[in-house]
Amino acid sequence: MSKTSPEPILVVWVEGGGAMVESFISREDYMKREDLVLRPYAMRSSQSKGRRYPETPDPWRNDFQRDRDRVLHCTAFRRLESKTQVFVSRTGDHYRTRLTHTLEVAQISRSIARILGLNEDLSEAVALAHDLGHTPFGHSGGDVLATLMKDFGGFEHNAQSLRIIEYLEQRYPDFPGLNLSYEVRESIVKHKRPFEGSAYEDYHPNEGALLEAQLVDICDGIAYNSHDLDDGLASGILQPEMVEGLGIWQRVGEDVDRRYHGVSGKMRRLKCVSEIINYLLNDLIRESARQLQTLAIEDLEDVRAQQAPILRFSPEAATLDQELRAFLYDSFYTHFQVRRMRNRSRLFIEGLFQAFVEGPYLMPKKFKARAETEGLHRTVADYIAGMTDPYAEKEYRRLFDPFEESL
């Protein structure tokens, strides 16, 4: 064992006159490991500003590991299974849902954090929590709710994610919300600059986001662009000949054809999508390393002082990524079949919102009571945003279909 490696801790139980010795890794061991493997500009759990409500530290997990586990076990996380990514969750078994997207972002973020010497546990916790505030029916549901709430404080899914983990989740008798560490909460709300508005007041809006937060944001974009492309092709809305002109598809397609002569159809599609992810991630790693050196980023203070993101693509990869985003918007997100799903979601959410605002007594008792202190419109937005696709549709039928059971 090297001189810098933490010594294993031994516990001895005496059973029937004999002794059993077993080694285990404690919270302190993880914190020592962070000092050994993380770069100076990474966020260490030992440097955390702590929780809003003081708690006794867990003896085995560091703070960010504990945060990750609390997110995994909360109600809002389980609901992501039945929330739309692009296709309504019941459209097909093989399309991404908000949950599968979240898991993909967490996997990519953790892998790249390890390579860059950033905090894997923090990156994973932020990735798992970043979409908790999404409404049913994907981004279209959020757009509708934002319009309905424009005169009542607005609605934005990152702010709603923060509201969920700070207040709406009720799982512990000692405090509201999940009581996550400052750095996880800050990383969720500091999604994109400018950091303006009441949501940022407690999170030093003059400071740049942690590198782990920047990483999750980029990995989120990589995941949804590449996987929306995959789902669009799998659905038949996008045809293979439509993507052949994309610069990034041409780049990876030529390499796939050279390495796997004769591969075609679904297998070629899957491999090309995989290679798009690999290309963007490799570029992100190389360019981010250059930026860290160019900007002379040596510690957390240097990270906080930067007004623009440090982690980024090279100009070439950024151009290819933007071309892909524009293509998906023009050819996929605005396709008439997707527009039909968006229109249905608008009808559901507008109908539910109007019904609950006009009749708060139609909501479950706890929401009716909350409206008296939180405000009626905010409470209605909380209720609707927390719904899954199937539940929102069922609530709509209960209210507007005279032949539907109203229980």
mmCIF file of C-alpha atoms in Angstrom:
data_model
loop_
_atom_site.group_PDB
_atom_site.id
_atom_site.type_symbol
_atom_site.label_atom_id
_atom_site.label_comp_id
_atom_site.label_asym_id
_atom_site.label_seq_id
_atom_site.Cartn_x
_atom_site.Cartn_y
_atom_site.Cartn_z
ATOM 1 C CA MET A 1 0.000 0.000 0.000
ATOM 2 C CA SER A 2 1.364 3.438 -0.903
ATOM 3 C CA LYS A 3 2.114 6.001 1.766
ATOM 4 C CA THR A 4 -0.634 8.274 0.415
ATOM 5 C CA SER A 5 -3.380 5.642 0.461
ATOM 6 C CA PRO A 6 -5.816 5.818 3.394
ATOM 7 C CA GLU A 7 -5.446 2.932 5.793
ATOM 8 C CA PRO A 8 -8.379 0.498 5.844
ATOM 9 C CA ILE A 9 -10.491 0.579 8.982
ATOM 10 C CA LEU A 10 -11.023 -2.744 10.741
ATOM 11 C CA VAL A 11 -14.035 -3.789 12.770
ATOM 12 C CA VAL A 12 -13.924 -6.851 15.002
ATOM 13 C CA TRP A 13 -16.964 -8.779 16.163
ATOM 14 C CA VAL A 14 -16.536 -11.527 18.729
ATOM 15 C CA GLU A 15 -18.967 -14.378 18.153
ATOM 16 C CA GLY A 16 -18.936 -17.488 20.284
ATOM 17 C CA GLY A 17 -15.414 -16.915 21.396
ATOM 18 C CA GLY A 18 -14.115 -16.369 17.858
ATOM 19 C CA ALA A 19 -13.220 -13.200 16.051
ATOM 20 C CA MET A 20 -14.366 -11.988 12.598
ATOM 21 C CA VAL A 21 -12.417 -9.176 11.001
ATOM 22 C CA GLU A 22 -13.830 -7.159 8.117
ATOM 23 C CA SER A 23 -12.628 -3.979 6.423
ATOM 24 C CA PHE A 24 -14.979 -1.248 5.313
ATOM 25 C CA ILE A 25 -14.817 2.216 3.768
ATOM 26 C CA SER A 26 -16.226 5.123 5.742
ATOM 27 C CA ARG A 27 -17.263 8.684 4.926
ATOM 28 C CA GLU A 28 -13.798 9.892 5.940
ATOM 29 C CA ASP A 29 -12.166 7.435 3.542
ATOM 30 C CA TYR A 30 -14.211 8.808 0.635
ATOM 31 C CA MET A 31 -13.208 12.337 1.569
ATOM 32 C CA LYS A 32 -9.519 11.332 1.657
ATOM 33 C CA ARG A 33 -9.940 9.647 -1.717
ATOM 34 C CA GLU A 34 -11.311 12.882 -3.181
ATOM 35 C CA ASP A 35 -8.103 14.659 -2.173
ATOM 36 C CA LEU A 36 -6.084 11.969 -3.958
ATOM 37 C CA VAL A 37 -7.964 11.728 -7.257
ATOM 38 C CA LEU A 38 -9.773 15.035 -7.866
ATOM 39 C CA ARG A 39 -8.215 18.000 -9.624
ATOM 40 C CA PRO A 40 -7.795 21.178 -7.544
ATOM 41 C CA TYR A 41 -10.650 22.882 -9.421
ATOM 42 C CA ALA A 42 -13.133 20.071 -8.675
ATOM 43 C CA MET A 43 -15.690 20.376 -5.871
ATOM 44 C CA ARG A 44 -14.890 18.242 -2.831
ATOM 45 C CA SER A 45 -17.584 17.084 -0.427
ATOM 46 C CA SER A 46 -15.358 18.279 2.425
ATOM 47 C CA GLN A 47 -15.686 21.829 1.040
ATOM 48 C CA SER A 48 -19.478 21.783 0.854
ATOM 49 C CA LYS A 49 -21.363 24.730 2.316
ATOM 50 C CA GLY A 50 -23.683 22.184 3.882
ATOM 51 C CA ARG A 51 -27.428 21.771 4.091
ATOM 52 C CA ARG A 52 -30.146 24.281 4.769
ATOM 53 C CA TYR A 53 -31.164 22.279 7.858
ATOM 54 C CA PRO A 54 -28.229 20.842 9.859
ATOM 55 C CA GLU A 55 -28.047 17.047 10.024
ATOM 56 C CA THR A 56 -25.725 14.510 11.570
ATOM 57 C CA PRO A 57 -23.398 13.350 8.748
ATOM 58 C CA ASP A 58 -23.879 9.842 7.457
ATOM 59 C CA PRO A 59 -21.034 7.604 8.716
ATOM 60 C CA TRP A 60 -20.587 5.781 5.396
ATOM 61 C CA ARG A 61 -21.526 8.176 2.601
ATOM 62 C CA ASN A 62 -20.184 11.613 1.778
ATOM 63 C CA ASP A 63 -22.723 14.424 1.381
ATOM 64 C CA PHE A 64 -23.046 14.132 -2.398
ATOM 65 C CA GLN A 65 -23.557 10.363 -2.255
ATOM 66 C CA ARG A 66 -26.303 10.910 0.290
ATOM 67 C CA ASP A 67 -27.876 13.554 -1.971
ATOM 68 C CA ARG A 68 -27.831 11.147 -4.908
ATOM 69 C CA ASP A 69 -29.581 8.459 -2.885
ATOM 70 C CA ARG A 70 -32.257 10.848 -1.642
ATOM 71 C CA VAL A 71 -33.043 11.866 -5.210
ATOM 72 C CA LEU A 72 -33.264 8.239 -6.345
ATOM 73 C CA HIS A 73 -35.772 7.420 -3.616
ATOM 74 C CA CYS A 74 -38.025 10.466 -3.946
ATOM 75 C CA THR A 75 -41.493 10.435 -5.489
ATOM 76 C CA ALA A 76 -40.699 12.980 -8.196
ATOM 77 C CA PHE A 77 -37.904 10.766 -9.531
ATOM 78 C CA ARG A 78 -40.184 7.729 -9.852
ATOM 79 C CA ARG A 79 -42.736 9.800 -11.746
ATOM 80 C CA LEU A 80 -40.186 10.483 -14.493
ATOM 81 C CA GLU A 81 -40.847 6.954 -15.759
ATOM 82 C CA SER A 82 -44.219 8.088 -17.120
ATOM 83 C CA LYS A 83 -43.313 11.571 -18.300
ATOM 84 C CA THR A 84 -42.705 12.412 -21.956
ATOM 85 C CA GLN A 85 -39.320 13.081 -23.493
ATOM 86 C CA VAL A 86 -40.596 13.691 -27.049
ATOM 87 C CA PHE A 87 -43.109 10.897 -27.571
ATOM 88 C CA VAL A 88 -45.957 10.544 -25.093
ATOM 89 C CA SER A 89 -44.978 7.718 -22.730
ATOM 90 C CA ARG A 90 -47.665 5.324 -23.945
ATOM 91 C CA THR A 91 -46.727 5.781 -27.643
ATOM 92 C CA GLY A 92 -44.229 2.918 -27.565
ATOM 93 C CA ASP A 93 -42.136 0.848 -25.197
ATOM 94 C CA HIS A 94 -38.788 1.643 -26.827
ATOM 95 C CA TYR A 95 -38.862 5.452 -26.975
ATOM 96 C CA ARG A 96 -37.082 7.497 -24.337
ATOM 97 C CA THR A 97 -39.021 8.736 -21.355
ATOM 98 C CA ARG A 98 -37.910 11.494 -19.018
ATOM 99 C CA LEU A 99 -36.542 8.785 -16.704
ATOM 100 C CA THR A 100 -34.424 6.978 -19.296
ATOM 101 C CA HIS A 101 -33.115 10.328 -20.505
ATOM 102 C CA THR A 102 -32.154 11.241 -16.924
ATOM 103 C CA LEU A 103 -30.300 7.962 -16.453
ATOM 104 C CA GLU A 104 -28.449 8.477 -19.726
ATOM 105 C CA VAL A 105 -27.372 11.966 -18.655
ATOM 106 C CA ALA A 106 -26.190 10.603 -15.295
ATOM 107 C CA GLN A 107 -24.131 7.867 -16.955
ATOM 108 C CA ILE A 108 -22.469 10.220 -19.421
ATOM 109 C CA SER A 109 -21.828 12.878 -16.767
ATOM 110 C CA ARG A 110 -20.238 10.467 -14.357
ATOM 111 C CA SER A 111 -17.976 8.968 -17.030
ATOM 112 C CA ILE A 112 -16.680 12.345 -18.210
ATOM 113 C CA ALA A 113 -16.319 13.648 -14.650
ATOM 114 C CA ARG A 114 -13.959 10.759 -13.950
ATOM 115 C CA ILE A 115 -11.845 11.578 -17.006
ATOM 116 C CA LEU A 116 -11.672 15.309 -16.217
ATOM 117 C CA GLY A 117 -10.885 14.735 -12.555
ATOM 118 C CA LEU A 118 -14.180 16.238 -11.382
ATOM 119 C CA ASN A 119 -16.437 14.985 -8.617
ATOM 120 C CA GLU A 120 -18.374 11.976 -9.934
ATOM 121 C CA ASP A 121 -20.771 11.836 -6.980
ATOM 122 C CA LEU A 122 -21.751 15.484 -7.311
ATOM 123 C CA SER A 123 -22.134 15.173 -11.086
ATOM 124 C CA GLU A 124 -24.365 12.129 -10.701
ATOM 125 C CA ALA A 125 -26.536 13.728 -8.017
ATOM 126 C CA VAL A 126 -27.087 16.848 -10.150
ATOM 127 C CA ALA A 127 -27.816 14.796 -13.282
ATOM 128 C CA LEU A 128 -30.392 12.638 -11.504
ATOM 129 C CA ALA A 129 -32.152 15.693 -10.054
ATOM 130 C CA HIS A 130 -31.959 18.107 -12.979
ATOM 131 C CA ASP A 131 -35.266 17.125 -14.636
ATOM 132 C CA LEU A 132 -37.436 16.532 -11.548
ATOM 133 C CA GLY A 133 -39.380 19.704 -12.289
ATOM 134 C CA HIS A 134 -40.478 18.757 -15.802
ATOM 135 C CA THR A 135 -44.203 18.706 -16.454
ATOM 136 C CA PRO A 136 -46.143 15.905 -18.125
ATOM 137 C CA PHE A 137 -45.989 15.893 -21.940
ATOM 138 C CA GLY A 138 -42.374 17.054 -22.197
ATOM 139 C CA HIS A 139 -41.223 20.546 -23.089
ATOM 140 C CA SER A 140 -44.583 21.366 -24.652
ATOM 141 C CA GLY A 141 -46.265 20.883 -21.284
ATOM 142 C CA GLY A 142 -43.739 23.195 -19.674
ATOM 143 C CA ASP A 143 -44.263 25.815 -22.389
ATOM 144 C CA VAL A 144 -48.019 25.799 -21.813
ATOM 145 C CA LEU A 145 -47.651 26.056 -18.049
ATOM 146 C CA ALA A 146 -45.146 28.925 -18.438
ATOM 147 C CA THR A 147 -47.688 30.832 -20.526
ATOM 148 C CA LEU A 148 -50.467 30.212 -18.015
ATOM 149 C CA MET A 149 -48.220 31.348 -15.135
ATOM 150 C CA LYS A 150 -46.688 34.426 -16.792
ATOM 151 C CA ASP A 151 -48.649 36.812 -14.548
ATOM 152 C CA PHE A 152 -48.225 34.696 -11.416
ATOM 153 C CA GLY A 153 -44.478 34.289 -10.986
ATOM 154 C CA GLY A 154 -43.804 32.258 -14.123
ATOM 155 C CA PHE A 155 -42.850 28.632 -14.517
ATOM 156 C CA GLU A 156 -39.468 27.164 -15.488
ATOM 157 C CA HIS A 157 -38.561 23.523 -15.021
ATOM 158 C CA ASN A 158 -35.159 24.118 -13.396
ATOM 159 C CA ALA A 159 -36.706 26.425 -10.810
ATOM 160 C CA GLN A 160 -39.426 23.813 -10.314
ATOM 161 C CA SER A 161 -36.791 21.119 -9.757
ATOM 162 C CA LEU A 162 -35.339 23.305 -7.013
ATOM 163 C CA ARG A 163 -38.802 23.870 -5.550
ATOM 164 C CA ILE A 164 -39.381 20.118 -5.434
ATOM 165 C CA ILE A 165 -36.173 19.281 -3.594
ATOM 166 C CA GLU A 166 -36.433 22.250 -1.229
ATOM 167 C CA TYR A 167 -40.123 22.158 -0.409
ATOM 168 C CA LEU A 168 -42.582 19.953 -2.271
ATOM 169 C CA GLU A 169 -41.113 16.549 -1.451
ATOM 170 C CA GLN A 170 -42.278 15.646 2.056
ATOM 171 C CA ARG A 171 -40.371 12.576 3.225
ATOM 172 C CA TYR A 172 -38.636 13.566 6.434
ATOM 173 C CA PRO A 173 -40.102 14.723 9.770
ATOM 174 C CA ASP A 174 -37.257 17.143 10.527
ATOM 175 C CA PHE A 175 -37.427 19.381 7.464
ATOM 176 C CA PRO A 176 -39.313 20.100 4.223
ATOM 177 C CA GLY A 177 -37.941 18.833 0.928
ATOM 178 C CA LEU A 178 -34.884 16.609 0.601
ATOM 179 C CA ASN A 179 -32.457 18.983 2.360
ATOM 180 C CA LEU A 180 -29.769 18.444 -0.267
ATOM 181 C CA SER A 181 -26.364 20.063 -0.058
ATOM 182 C CA TYR A 182 -25.872 23.637 -1.238
ATOM 183 C CA GLU A 183 -23.783 22.587 -4.241
ATOM 184 C CA VAL A 184 -26.430 20.249 -5.674
ATOM 185 C CA ARG A 185 -29.155 22.866 -5.264
ATOM 186 C CA GLU A 186 -26.969 25.581 -6.743
ATOM 187 C CA SER A 187 -25.983 23.406 -9.709
ATOM 188 C CA ILE A 188 -29.619 22.689 -10.541
ATOM 189 C CA VAL A 189 -30.696 26.308 -10.572
ATOM 190 C CA LYS A 190 -27.575 27.649 -12.331
ATOM 191 C CA HIS A 191 -28.525 26.021 -15.596
ATOM 192 C CA LYS A 192 -27.810 28.890 -17.961
ATOM 193 C CA ARG A 193 -26.703 32.480 -17.632
ATOM 194 C CA PRO A 194 -27.685 35.154 -16.856
ATOM 195 C CA PHE A 195 -28.323 34.166 -13.237
ATOM 196 C CA GLU A 196 -31.124 36.670 -12.738
ATOM 197 C CA GLY A 197 -34.312 36.400 -10.712
ATOM 198 C CA SER A 198 -35.472 35.402 -7.258
ATOM 199 C CA ALA A 199 -34.472 31.740 -7.731
ATOM 200 C CA TYR A 200 -30.793 32.758 -7.667
ATOM 201 C CA GLU A 201 -30.883 34.973 -4.577
ATOM 202 C CA ASP A 202 -29.571 32.289 -2.215
ATOM 203 C CA TYR A 203 -26.915 31.036 -4.639
ATOM 204 C CA HIS A 204 -24.466 33.896 -5.239
ATOM 205 C CA PRO A 205 -25.540 34.846 -8.779
ATOM 206 C CA ASN A 206 -22.246 36.719 -9.250
ATOM 207 C CA GLU A 207 -20.327 33.431 -9.047
ATOM 208 C CA GLY A 208 -19.812 31.079 -11.961
ATOM 209 C CA ALA A 209 -21.298 27.601 -11.884
ATOM 210 C CA LEU A 210 -19.223 24.681 -10.662
ATOM 211 C CA LEU A 211 -17.524 22.620 -13.356
ATOM 212 C CA GLU A 212 -19.696 19.658 -12.363
ATOM 213 C CA ALA A 213 -22.812 21.748 -13.063
ATOM 214 C CA GLN A 214 -21.416 22.858 -16.418
ATOM 215 C CA LEU A 215 -20.651 19.246 -17.287
ATOM 216 C CA VAL A 216 -24.176 18.018 -16.566
ATOM 217 C CA ASP A 217 -25.623 20.840 -18.672
ATOM 218 C CA ILE A 218 -23.507 19.872 -21.684
ATOM 219 C CA CYS A 219 -24.111 16.137 -21.226
ATOM 220 C CA ASP A 220 -27.847 16.842 -21.048
ATOM 221 C CA GLY A 221 -27.673 18.417 -24.507
ATOM 222 C CA ILE A 222 -25.551 15.598 -25.920
ATOM 223 C CA ALA A 223 -27.978 13.000 -24.603
ATOM 224 C CA TYR A 224 -31.218 14.556 -25.806
ATOM 225 C CA ASN A 225 -29.924 15.594 -29.233
ATOM 226 C CA SER A 226 -28.438 12.212 -30.095
ATOM 227 C CA HIS A 227 -31.233 10.167 -28.585
ATOM 228 C CA ASP A 228 -34.009 12.338 -30.029
ATOM 229 C CA LEU A 229 -32.339 11.729 -33.388
ATOM 230 C CA ASP A 230 -32.404 8.002 -32.668
ATOM 231 C CA ASP A 231 -36.070 8.052 -31.608
ATOM 232 C CA GLY A 232 -37.000 10.156 -34.615
ATOM 233 C CA LEU A 233 -35.404 7.636 -36.981
ATOM 234 C CA ALA A 234 -36.875 4.664 -35.113
ATOM 235 C CA SER A 235 -40.368 6.184 -35.330
ATOM 236 C CA GLY A 236 -40.155 6.757 -39.082
ATOM 237 C CA ILE A 237 -40.779 10.486 -38.712
ATOM 238 C CA LEU A 238 -37.174 10.990 -39.761
ATOM 239 C CA GLN A 239 -35.994 9.030 -42.785
ATOM 240 C CA PRO A 240 -32.368 7.880 -43.249
ATOM 241 C CA GLU A 241 -31.926 10.002 -46.368
ATOM 242 C CA MET A 242 -32.908 13.099 -44.353
ATOM 243 C CA VAL A 243 -29.934 12.794 -42.012
ATOM 244 C CA GLU A 244 -27.301 11.866 -44.584
ATOM 245 C CA GLY A 245 -26.661 15.547 -45.290
ATOM 246 C CA LEU A 246 -25.912 16.413 -41.682
ATOM 247 C CA GLY A 247 -22.253 17.179 -41.138
ATOM 248 C CA ILE A 248 -22.007 15.166 -37.945
ATOM 249 C CA TRP A 249 -23.788 12.171 -39.503
ATOM 250 C CA GLN A 250 -21.478 12.240 -42.499
ATOM 251 C CA ARG A 251 -18.463 12.415 -40.202
ATOM 252 C CA VAL A 252 -19.398 9.343 -38.156
ATOM 253 C CA GLY A 253 -21.138 7.488 -41.002
ATOM 254 C CA GLU A 254 -18.010 7.337 -43.145
ATOM 255 C CA ASP A 255 -16.054 5.899 -40.244
ATOM 256 C CA VAL A 256 -18.781 3.330 -39.434
ATOM 257 C CA ASP A 257 -18.950 2.193 -43.074
ATOM 258 C CA ARG A 258 -15.170 1.835 -43.214
ATOM 259 C CA ARG A 259 -14.932 -0.149 -39.973
ATOM 260 C CA TYR A 260 -18.080 -2.261 -40.446
ATOM 261 C CA HIS A 261 -18.322 -2.951 -44.160
ATOM 262 C CA GLY A 262 -21.852 -3.943 -45.159
ATOM 263 C CA VAL A 263 -23.597 -2.896 -41.926
ATOM 264 C CA SER A 264 -26.970 -1.290 -42.658
ATOM 265 C CA GLY A 265 -30.450 -0.595 -41.351
ATOM 266 C CA LYS A 266 -31.085 -0.495 -37.622
ATOM 267 C CA MET A 267 -27.585 -1.638 -36.701
ATOM 268 C CA ARG A 268 -25.975 1.165 -38.719
ATOM 269 C CA ARG A 269 -28.360 3.693 -37.186
ATOM 270 C CA LEU A 270 -27.541 2.579 -33.655
ATOM 271 C CA LYS A 271 -23.817 2.607 -34.312
ATOM 272 C CA CYS A 272 -23.921 6.057 -35.911
ATOM 273 C CA VAL A 273 -25.848 7.500 -32.956
ATOM 274 C CA SER A 274 -23.336 5.926 -30.585
ATOM 275 C CA GLU A 275 -20.462 7.414 -32.566
ATOM 276 C CA ILE A 276 -22.089 10.860 -32.508
ATOM 277 C CA ILE A 277 -22.054 10.695 -28.713
ATOM 278 C CA ASN A 278 -18.435 9.498 -28.724
ATOM 279 C CA TYR A 279 -17.351 12.251 -31.092
ATOM 280 C CA LEU A 280 -18.969 15.015 -29.034
ATOM 281 C CA LEU A 281 -17.669 13.650 -25.731
ATOM 282 C CA ASN A 282 -14.110 13.262 -27.008
ATOM 283 C CA ASP A 283 -14.209 16.780 -28.376
ATOM 284 C CA LEU A 284 -15.616 18.072 -25.084
ATOM 285 C CA ILE A 285 -12.780 16.435 -23.144
ATOM 286 C CA ARG A 286 -10.043 17.806 -25.390
ATOM 287 C CA GLU A 287 -11.447 21.321 -25.699
ATOM 288 C CA SER A 288 -12.252 21.578 -21.986
ATOM 289 C CA ALA A 289 -8.691 20.575 -21.137
ATOM 290 C CA ARG A 290 -7.448 23.336 -23.441
ATOM 291 C CA GLN A 291 -9.768 25.872 -21.866
ATOM 292 C CA LEU A 292 -8.700 24.954 -18.337
ATOM 293 C CA GLN A 293 -5.086 25.533 -19.362
ATOM 294 C CA THR A 294 -5.723 28.677 -21.412
ATOM 295 C CA LEU A 295 -7.757 30.313 -18.645
ATOM 296 C CA ALA A 296 -5.241 29.182 -16.000
ATOM 297 C CA ILE A 297 -7.934 27.512 -13.919
ATOM 298 C CA GLU A 298 -6.145 26.205 -10.867
ATOM 299 C CA ASP A 299 -8.759 26.054 -8.123
ATOM 300 C CA LEU A 300 -12.412 26.616 -7.238
ATOM 301 C CA GLU A 301 -11.870 30.335 -6.838
ATOM 302 C CA ASP A 302 -10.767 30.538 -10.477
ATOM 303 C CA VAL A 303 -13.867 28.578 -11.534
ATOM 304 C CA ARG A 304 -16.175 30.899 -9.596
ATOM 305 C CA ALA A 305 -14.547 33.976 -11.147
ATOM 306 C CA GLN A 306 -15.388 32.966 -14.730
ATOM 307 C CA GLN A 307 -18.497 34.595 -16.167
ATOM 308 C CA ALA A 308 -18.716 32.287 -19.193
ATOM 309 C CA PRO A 309 -18.755 28.458 -19.153
ATOM 310 C CA ILE A 310 -15.329 26.853 -19.054
ATOM 311 C CA LEU A 311 -16.297 23.420 -20.338
ATOM 312 C CA ARG A 312 -17.245 23.575 -24.010
ATOM 313 C CA PHE A 313 -16.977 22.105 -27.495
ATOM 314 C CA SER A 314 -14.399 23.172 -30.044
ATOM 315 C CA PRO A 315 -15.721 25.618 -32.675
ATOM 316 C CA GLU A 316 -15.973 22.790 -35.232
ATOM 317 C CA ALA A 317 -17.938 20.469 -32.941
ATOM 318 C CA ALA A 318 -20.120 23.350 -31.720
ATOM 319 C CA THR A 319 -21.074 24.110 -35.334
ATOM 320 C CA LEU A 320 -21.951 20.465 -36.011
ATOM 321 C CA ASP A 321 -23.943 20.294 -32.775
ATOM 322 C CA GLN A 322 -25.908 23.444 -33.660
ATOM 323 C CA GLU A 323 -26.648 22.052 -37.117
ATOM 324 C CA LEU A 324 -28.047 18.901 -35.500
ATOM 325 C CA ARG A 325 -30.199 20.948 -33.102
ATOM 326 C CA ALA A 326 -31.589 23.049 -35.953
ATOM 327 C CA PHE A 327 -32.323 19.926 -38.001
ATOM 328 C CA LEU A 328 -34.211 18.290 -35.136
ATOM 329 C CA TYR A 329 -36.303 21.421 -34.635
ATOM 330 C CA ASP A 330 -37.154 21.836 -38.301
ATOM 331 C CA SER A 331 -37.699 18.168 -39.166
ATOM 332 C CA PHE A 332 -38.705 16.432 -35.940
ATOM 333 C CA TYR A 333 -40.022 18.654 -33.158
ATOM 334 C CA THR A 334 -42.230 20.568 -35.590
ATOM 335 C CA HIS A 335 -43.398 17.508 -37.567
ATOM 336 C CA PHE A 336 -47.180 17.302 -37.729
ATOM 337 C CA GLN A 337 -47.297 14.074 -35.697
ATOM 338 C CA VAL A 338 -45.264 15.658 -32.902
ATOM 339 C CA ARG A 339 -47.326 18.850 -33.205
ATOM 340 C CA ARG A 340 -50.468 16.778 -32.683
ATOM 341 C CA MET A 341 -49.056 15.412 -29.443
ATOM 342 C CA ARG A 342 -48.116 18.941 -28.405
ATOM 343 C CA ASN A 343 -51.605 20.191 -29.193
ATOM 344 C CA ARG A 344 -53.199 17.429 -27.122
ATOM 345 C CA SER A 345 -50.935 18.291 -24.217
ATOM 346 C CA ARG A 346 -51.944 21.948 -24.504
ATOM 347 C CA LEU A 347 -55.629 21.020 -24.291
ATOM 348 C CA PHE A 348 -55.042 18.804 -21.263
ATOM 349 C CA ILE A 349 -52.975 21.313 -19.309
ATOM 350 C CA GLU A 350 -55.051 24.380 -20.166
ATOM 351 C CA GLY A 351 -58.220 22.532 -19.237
ATOM 352 C CA LEU A 352 -56.849 21.272 -15.937
ATOM 353 C CA PHE A 353 -55.359 24.650 -15.029
ATOM 354 C CA GLN A 354 -58.592 26.535 -15.650
ATOM 355 C CA ALA A 355 -60.691 23.955 -13.811
ATOM 356 C CA PHE A 356 -58.492 23.967 -10.692
ATOM 357 C CA VAL A 357 -58.158 27.758 -10.588
ATOM 358 C CA GLU A 358 -61.922 28.160 -10.839
ATOM 359 C CA GLY A 359 -62.571 25.276 -8.428
ATOM 360 C CA PRO A 360 -59.726 24.669 -5.966
ATOM 361 C CA TYR A 361 -62.002 22.170 -4.210
ATOM 362 C CA LEU A 362 -61.466 19.871 -7.219
ATOM 363 C CA MET A 363 -57.863 19.281 -6.161
ATOM 364 C CA PRO A 364 -56.869 16.831 -3.435
ATOM 365 C CA LYS A 365 -57.274 18.219 0.068
ATOM 366 C CA LYS A 366 -53.588 18.920 0.713
ATOM 367 C CA PHE A 367 -53.351 21.119 -2.381
ATOM 368 C CA LYS A 368 -56.479 23.039 -1.476
ATOM 369 C CA ALA A 369 -54.973 23.757 1.943
ATOM 370 C CA ARG A 370 -51.628 24.735 0.436
ATOM 371 C CA ALA A 371 -53.288 27.236 -1.895
ATOM 372 C CA GLU A 372 -54.233 29.338 1.120
ATOM 373 C CA THR A 373 -50.578 29.928 2.005
ATOM 374 C CA GLU A 374 -48.719 29.435 -1.295
ATOM 375 C CA GLY A 375 -51.201 31.125 -3.580
ATOM 376 C CA LEU A 376 -53.788 29.467 -5.775
ATOM 377 C CA HIS A 377 -52.029 29.670 -9.145
ATOM 378 C CA ARG A 378 -48.664 28.469 -7.819
ATOM 379 C CA THR A 379 -50.346 25.549 -6.096
ATOM 380 C CA VAL A 380 -52.230 24.586 -9.251
ATOM 381 C CA ALA A 381 -48.950 24.732 -11.201
ATOM 382 C CA ASP A 382 -47.295 22.507 -8.583
ATOM 383 C CA TYR A 383 -50.103 19.979 -8.821
ATOM 384 C CA ILE A 384 -50.113 19.824 -12.615
ATOM 385 C CA ALA A 385 -46.309 19.822 -12.968
ATOM 386 C CA GLY A 386 -46.101 16.821 -10.657
ATOM 387 C CA MET A 387 -48.477 14.727 -12.749
ATOM 388 C CA THR A 388 -47.359 11.919 -15.042
ATOM 389 C CA ASP A 389 -48.768 11.761 -18.573
ATOM 390 C CA PRO A 390 -51.317 9.033 -17.731
ATOM 391 C CA TYR A 391 -52.419 10.760 -14.534
ATOM 392 C CA ALA A 392 -52.936 14.101 -16.298
ATOM 393 C CA GLU A 393 -55.046 12.419 -18.975
ATOM 394 C CA LYS A 394 -57.066 10.599 -16.320
ATOM 395 C CA GLU A 395 -57.647 13.792 -14.329
ATOM 396 C CA TYR A 396 -58.818 15.499 -17.510
ATOM 397 C CA ARG A 397 -61.323 12.719 -18.213
ATOM 398 C CA ARG A 398 -62.549 12.814 -14.623
ATOM 399 C CA LEU A 399 -63.303 16.498 -14.953
ATOM 400 C CA PHE A 400 -64.629 16.714 -18.495
ATOM 401 C CA ASP A 401 -65.896 13.268 -19.532
ATOM 402 C CA PRO A 402 -69.375 12.740 -18.070
ATOM 403 C CA PHE A 403 -69.046 8.965 -18.446
ATOM 404 C CA GLU A 404 -65.704 8.715 -16.651
ATOM 405 C CA GLU A 405 -65.586 7.691 -13.014
ATOM 406 C CA SER A 406 -64.833 10.762 -10.915
ATOM 407 C CA LEU A 407 -63.132 9.074 -7.971
#
